[in-house]
Tab-separated table of C-alpha atoms and ligand atoms in Angstrom:
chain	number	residue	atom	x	y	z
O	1	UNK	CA	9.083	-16.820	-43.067
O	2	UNK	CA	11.575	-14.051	-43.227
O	3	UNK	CA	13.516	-12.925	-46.322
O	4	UNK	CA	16.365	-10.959	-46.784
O	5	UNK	CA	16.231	-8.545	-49.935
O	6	UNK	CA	19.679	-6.943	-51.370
O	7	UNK	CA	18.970	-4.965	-53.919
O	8	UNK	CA	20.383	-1.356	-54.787
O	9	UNK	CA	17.592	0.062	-57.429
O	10	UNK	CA	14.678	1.379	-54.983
O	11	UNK	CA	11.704	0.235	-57.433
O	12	UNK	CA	13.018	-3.073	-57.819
O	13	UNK	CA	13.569	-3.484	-53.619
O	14	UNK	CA	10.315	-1.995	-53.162
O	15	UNK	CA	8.370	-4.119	-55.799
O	16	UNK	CA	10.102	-7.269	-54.266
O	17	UNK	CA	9.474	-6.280	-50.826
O	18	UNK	CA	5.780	-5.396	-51.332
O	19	UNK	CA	5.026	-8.754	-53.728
O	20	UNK	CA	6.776	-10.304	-51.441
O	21	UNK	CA	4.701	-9.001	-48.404
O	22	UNK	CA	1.249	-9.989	-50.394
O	23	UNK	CA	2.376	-13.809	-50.275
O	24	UNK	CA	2.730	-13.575	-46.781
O	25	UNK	CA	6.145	-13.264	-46.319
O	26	UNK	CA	7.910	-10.893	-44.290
O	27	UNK	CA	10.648	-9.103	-45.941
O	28	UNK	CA	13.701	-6.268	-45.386
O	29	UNK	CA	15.606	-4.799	-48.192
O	30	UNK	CA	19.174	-3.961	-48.365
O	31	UNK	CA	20.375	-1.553	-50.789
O	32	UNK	CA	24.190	-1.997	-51.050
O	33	UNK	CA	26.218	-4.639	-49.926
O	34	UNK	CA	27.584	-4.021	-46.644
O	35	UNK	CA	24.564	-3.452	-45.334
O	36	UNK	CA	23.015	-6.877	-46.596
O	37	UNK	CA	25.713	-8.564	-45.000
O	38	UNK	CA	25.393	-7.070	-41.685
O	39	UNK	CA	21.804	-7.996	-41.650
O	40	UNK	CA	22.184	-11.499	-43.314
O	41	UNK	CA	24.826	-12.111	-40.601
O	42	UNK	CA	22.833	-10.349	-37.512
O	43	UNK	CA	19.228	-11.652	-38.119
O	44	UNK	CA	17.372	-14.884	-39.132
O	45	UNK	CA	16.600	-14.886	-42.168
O	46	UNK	CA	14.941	-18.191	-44.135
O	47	UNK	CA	16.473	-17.069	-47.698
O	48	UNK	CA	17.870	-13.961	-49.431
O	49	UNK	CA	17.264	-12.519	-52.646
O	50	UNK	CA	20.763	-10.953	-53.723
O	51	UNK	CA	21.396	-8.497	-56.777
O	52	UNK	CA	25.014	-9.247	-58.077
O	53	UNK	CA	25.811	-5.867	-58.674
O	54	UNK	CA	25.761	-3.720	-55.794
O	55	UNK	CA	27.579	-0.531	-54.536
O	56	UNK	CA	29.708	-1.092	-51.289
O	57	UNK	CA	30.617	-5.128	-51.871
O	58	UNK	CA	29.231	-7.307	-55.006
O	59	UNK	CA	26.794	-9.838	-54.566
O	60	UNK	CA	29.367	-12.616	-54.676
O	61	UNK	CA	31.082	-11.208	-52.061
O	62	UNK	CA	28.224	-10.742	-49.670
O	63	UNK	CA	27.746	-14.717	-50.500
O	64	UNK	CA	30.914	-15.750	-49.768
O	65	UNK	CA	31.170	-13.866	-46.299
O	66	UNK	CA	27.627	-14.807	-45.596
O	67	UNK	CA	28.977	-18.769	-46.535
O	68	UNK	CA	32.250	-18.532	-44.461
O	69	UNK	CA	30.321	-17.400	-41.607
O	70	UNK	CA	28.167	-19.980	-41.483
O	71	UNK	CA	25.040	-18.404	-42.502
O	72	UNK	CA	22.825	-21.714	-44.777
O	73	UNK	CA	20.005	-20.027	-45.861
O	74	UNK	CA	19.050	-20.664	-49.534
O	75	UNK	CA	20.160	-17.433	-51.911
O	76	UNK	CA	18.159	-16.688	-55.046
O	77	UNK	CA	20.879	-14.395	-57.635
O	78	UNK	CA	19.407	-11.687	-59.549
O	79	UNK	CA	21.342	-10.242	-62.261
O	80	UNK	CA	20.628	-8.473	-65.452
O	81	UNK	CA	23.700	-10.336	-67.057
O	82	UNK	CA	22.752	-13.761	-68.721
O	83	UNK	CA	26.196	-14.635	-69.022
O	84	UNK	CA	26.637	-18.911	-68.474
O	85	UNK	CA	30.437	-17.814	-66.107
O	86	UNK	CA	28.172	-15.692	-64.041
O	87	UNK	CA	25.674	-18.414	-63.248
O	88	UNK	CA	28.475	-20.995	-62.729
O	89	UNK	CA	30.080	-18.452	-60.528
O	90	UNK	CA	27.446	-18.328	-58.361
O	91	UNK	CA	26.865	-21.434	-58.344
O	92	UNK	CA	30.148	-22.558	-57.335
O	93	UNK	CA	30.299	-19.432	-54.569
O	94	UNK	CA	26.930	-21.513	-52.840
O	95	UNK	CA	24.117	-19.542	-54.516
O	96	UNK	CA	20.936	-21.721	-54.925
O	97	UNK	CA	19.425	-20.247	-58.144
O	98	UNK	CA	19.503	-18.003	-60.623
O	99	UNK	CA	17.314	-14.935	-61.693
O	100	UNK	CA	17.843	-12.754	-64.827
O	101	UNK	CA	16.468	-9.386	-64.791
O	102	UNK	CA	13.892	-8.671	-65.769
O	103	UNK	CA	11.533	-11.659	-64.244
O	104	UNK	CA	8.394	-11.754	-63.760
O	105	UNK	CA	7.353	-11.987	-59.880
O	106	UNK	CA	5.186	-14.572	-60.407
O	107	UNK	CA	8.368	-16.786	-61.282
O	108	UNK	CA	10.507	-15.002	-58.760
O	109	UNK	CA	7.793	-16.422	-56.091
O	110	UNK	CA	7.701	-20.023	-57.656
O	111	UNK	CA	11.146	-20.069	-57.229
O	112	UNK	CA	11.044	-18.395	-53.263
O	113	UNK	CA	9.198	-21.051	-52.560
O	114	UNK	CA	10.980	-23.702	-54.169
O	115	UNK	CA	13.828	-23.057	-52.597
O	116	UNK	CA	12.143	-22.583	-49.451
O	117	UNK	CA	11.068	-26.351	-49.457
O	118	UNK	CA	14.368	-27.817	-50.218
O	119	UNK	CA	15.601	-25.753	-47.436
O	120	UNK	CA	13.340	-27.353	-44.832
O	121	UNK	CA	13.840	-30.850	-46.143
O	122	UNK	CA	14.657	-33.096	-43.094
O	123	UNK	CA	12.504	-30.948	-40.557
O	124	UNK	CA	9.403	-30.532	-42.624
O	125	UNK	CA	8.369	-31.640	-46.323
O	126	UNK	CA	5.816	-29.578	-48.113
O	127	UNK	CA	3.092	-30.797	-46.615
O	128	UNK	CA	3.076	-30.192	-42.713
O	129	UNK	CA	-0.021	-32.109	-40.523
O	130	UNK	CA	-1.098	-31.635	-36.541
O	131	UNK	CA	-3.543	-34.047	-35.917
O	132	UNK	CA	-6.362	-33.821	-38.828
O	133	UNK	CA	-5.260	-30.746	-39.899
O	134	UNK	CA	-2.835	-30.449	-42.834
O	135	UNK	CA	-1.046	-27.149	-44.431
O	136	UNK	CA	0.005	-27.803	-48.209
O	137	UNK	CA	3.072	-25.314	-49.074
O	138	UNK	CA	2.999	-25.874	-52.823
O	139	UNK	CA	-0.547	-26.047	-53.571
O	140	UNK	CA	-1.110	-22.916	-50.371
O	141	UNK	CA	-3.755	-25.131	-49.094
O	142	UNK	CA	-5.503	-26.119	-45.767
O	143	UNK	CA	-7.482	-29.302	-45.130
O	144	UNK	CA	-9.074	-30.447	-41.887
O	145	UNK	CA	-10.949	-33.602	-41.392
O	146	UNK	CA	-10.952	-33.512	-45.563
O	147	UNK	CA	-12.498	-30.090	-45.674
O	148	UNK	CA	-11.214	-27.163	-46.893
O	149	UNK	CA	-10.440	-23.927	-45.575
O	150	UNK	CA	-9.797	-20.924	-47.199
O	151	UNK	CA	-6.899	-18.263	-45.386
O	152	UNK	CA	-5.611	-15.087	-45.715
O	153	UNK	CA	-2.050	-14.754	-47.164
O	154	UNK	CA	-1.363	-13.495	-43.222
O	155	UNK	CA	-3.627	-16.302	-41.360
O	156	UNK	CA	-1.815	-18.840	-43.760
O	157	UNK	CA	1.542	-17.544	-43.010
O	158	UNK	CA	0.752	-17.333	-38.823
O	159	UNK	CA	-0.720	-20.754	-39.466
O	160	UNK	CA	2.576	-22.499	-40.986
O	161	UNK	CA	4.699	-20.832	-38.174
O	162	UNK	CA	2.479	-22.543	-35.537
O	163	UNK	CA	2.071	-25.950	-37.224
O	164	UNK	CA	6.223	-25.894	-38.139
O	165	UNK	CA	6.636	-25.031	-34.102
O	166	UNK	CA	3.261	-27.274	-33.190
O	167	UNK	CA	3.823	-28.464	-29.584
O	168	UNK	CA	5.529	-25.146	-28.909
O	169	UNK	CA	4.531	-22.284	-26.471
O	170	UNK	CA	4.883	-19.166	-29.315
O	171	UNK	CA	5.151	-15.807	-27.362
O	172	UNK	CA	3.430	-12.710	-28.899
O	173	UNK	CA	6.844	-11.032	-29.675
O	174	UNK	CA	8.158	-14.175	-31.553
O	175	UNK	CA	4.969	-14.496	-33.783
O	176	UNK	CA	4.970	-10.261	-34.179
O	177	UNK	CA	8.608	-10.463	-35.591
O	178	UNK	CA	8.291	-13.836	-37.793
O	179	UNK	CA	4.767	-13.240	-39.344
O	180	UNK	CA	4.202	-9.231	-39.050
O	181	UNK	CA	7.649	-7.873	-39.394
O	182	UNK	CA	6.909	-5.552	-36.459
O	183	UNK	CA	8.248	-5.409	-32.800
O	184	UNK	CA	6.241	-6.172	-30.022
O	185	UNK	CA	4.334	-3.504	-28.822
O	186	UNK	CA	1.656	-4.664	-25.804
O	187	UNK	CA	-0.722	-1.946	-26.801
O	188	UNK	CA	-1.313	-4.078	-30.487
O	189	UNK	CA	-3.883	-6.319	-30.608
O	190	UNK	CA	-3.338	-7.512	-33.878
O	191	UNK	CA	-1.780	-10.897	-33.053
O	192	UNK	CA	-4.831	-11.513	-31.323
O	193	UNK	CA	-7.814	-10.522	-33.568
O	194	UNK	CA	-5.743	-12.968	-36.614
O	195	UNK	CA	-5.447	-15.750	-34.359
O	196	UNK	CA	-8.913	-14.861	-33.517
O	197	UNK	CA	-9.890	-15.333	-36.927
O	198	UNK	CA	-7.470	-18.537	-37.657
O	199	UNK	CA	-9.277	-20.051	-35.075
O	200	UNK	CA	-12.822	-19.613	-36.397
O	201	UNK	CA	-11.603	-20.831	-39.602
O	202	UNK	CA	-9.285	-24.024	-37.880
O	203	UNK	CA	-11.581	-24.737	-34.999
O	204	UNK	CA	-14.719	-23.460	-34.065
O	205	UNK	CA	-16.059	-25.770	-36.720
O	206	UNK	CA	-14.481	-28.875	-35.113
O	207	UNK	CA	-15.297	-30.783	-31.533
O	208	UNK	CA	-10.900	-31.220	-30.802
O	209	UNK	CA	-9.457	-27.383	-30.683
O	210	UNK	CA	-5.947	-27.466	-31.580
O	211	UNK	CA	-5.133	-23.969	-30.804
O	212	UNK	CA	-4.843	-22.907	-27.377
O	213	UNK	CA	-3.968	-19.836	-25.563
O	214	UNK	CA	-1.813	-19.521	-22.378
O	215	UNK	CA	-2.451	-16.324	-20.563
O	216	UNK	CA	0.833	-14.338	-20.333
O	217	UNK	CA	2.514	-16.609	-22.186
O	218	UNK	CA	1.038	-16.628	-25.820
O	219	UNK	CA	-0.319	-19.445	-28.400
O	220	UNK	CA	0.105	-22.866	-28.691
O	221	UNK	CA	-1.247	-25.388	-31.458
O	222	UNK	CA	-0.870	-29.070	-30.773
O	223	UNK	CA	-2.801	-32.027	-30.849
O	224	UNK	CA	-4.493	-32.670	-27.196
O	225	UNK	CA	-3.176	-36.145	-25.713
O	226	UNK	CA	-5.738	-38.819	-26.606
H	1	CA	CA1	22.233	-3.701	-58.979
């Protein structure tokens, strides 16, 4: 999952982005406006986290240009002012919550995720299941055949892109830019050691293997046709 950060202090963008990075998401920080918008309207993003006040454009109007263009993705506020017009504001603008500096990043993540949820209701609920294995997104836990297994923040994020896209043929590139925040480089075997190691966790165990590799192509997890 892949979040947008637009935030002008430095500590603050860093802190997020680094917290942010521990959970296992993958995260790029703006620091004024216009450039917040360009990427919110240039790259897929899953949320943002936007400051209000920013140098360049505010935070409302990065939201409203981000809105008009189409862009859906939830949008967490962050703003030192407590003031109730300021929350309505962004409400009414199409923010999705509300932060007031300071926070604590333990709430800021409760709420990431929250919002993350409602955003995939429809496609996915917060449980997701392939076959007997099933990925929890509020509790961050994995089950299969009632056993549980224990992941990395990493193999736990590489494992909810593959079960959200189960059935799907996920090239190297598309895994290196959604889970690793890095471009695909064919000399880097890291995608390949962590699935590696999400396998011995997921399968080895197990008699039906769900993930599969396809030479050239990259991973797949699905359930094998009965
Ligand atoms: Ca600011």
């Amino acid at each position: 999952m892949k979040i947008l950060i637009i935030e002008d202090e430095p500590k603050t963008g860093k802190y997020l982005r680094r917290g942010l990075a521990e959970a296992g998401f993958v995260a790029d920080v703006a620091t004024d406006g216009r450039d917040g918008l360009h990427l919110a309207l240039t790259e897929n993003y899953d949320l943002a986290v936007l400051d209000v006040m920013l140098p360049g454009i505010d935070g409302w109007e990065v939201l409203r240009e981000m809105r008009r263009a189409g862009r859906q993705f939830p949008v967490l506020f962050l703003t030192a002012r407590d003031q109730v017009d300021d929350r309505v504001k962004g409400l009414e603008l199409g923010a999705d919550d509300y932060l007031v500096k300071p926070f604590a990043f333990s709430e800021l993540l409760a709420r990431v995720r929250t919002l993350l949820r409602r955003g995939n209701v429809g496609q996915a609920s917060e449980n997701l299941k392939v076959a007997d294995l099933e990925l929890n997104l509020l509790r961050r836990r994995i089950m299969r055949a009632g056993k549980r297994i224990n992941l990395t923040a990493k193999e736990f994020a590489l494992l909810e892109l593959m079960m959200r896209r189960h059935g799907e043929v996920l090239p190297r590139s598309l895994i290196a830019s959604q889970v690793w925040d890095m471009n695909f480089d064919s000399d880097t075997n890291v995608i390949d050691v962590a699935v590696r190691r999400l396998r011995a966790k997921i399968d080895d165990d197990f008699d039906i293997k769900l993930i599969r590799t396809l030479r050239g192509m990259g991973y797949i997890l699905e359930a094998p046709e009965p």
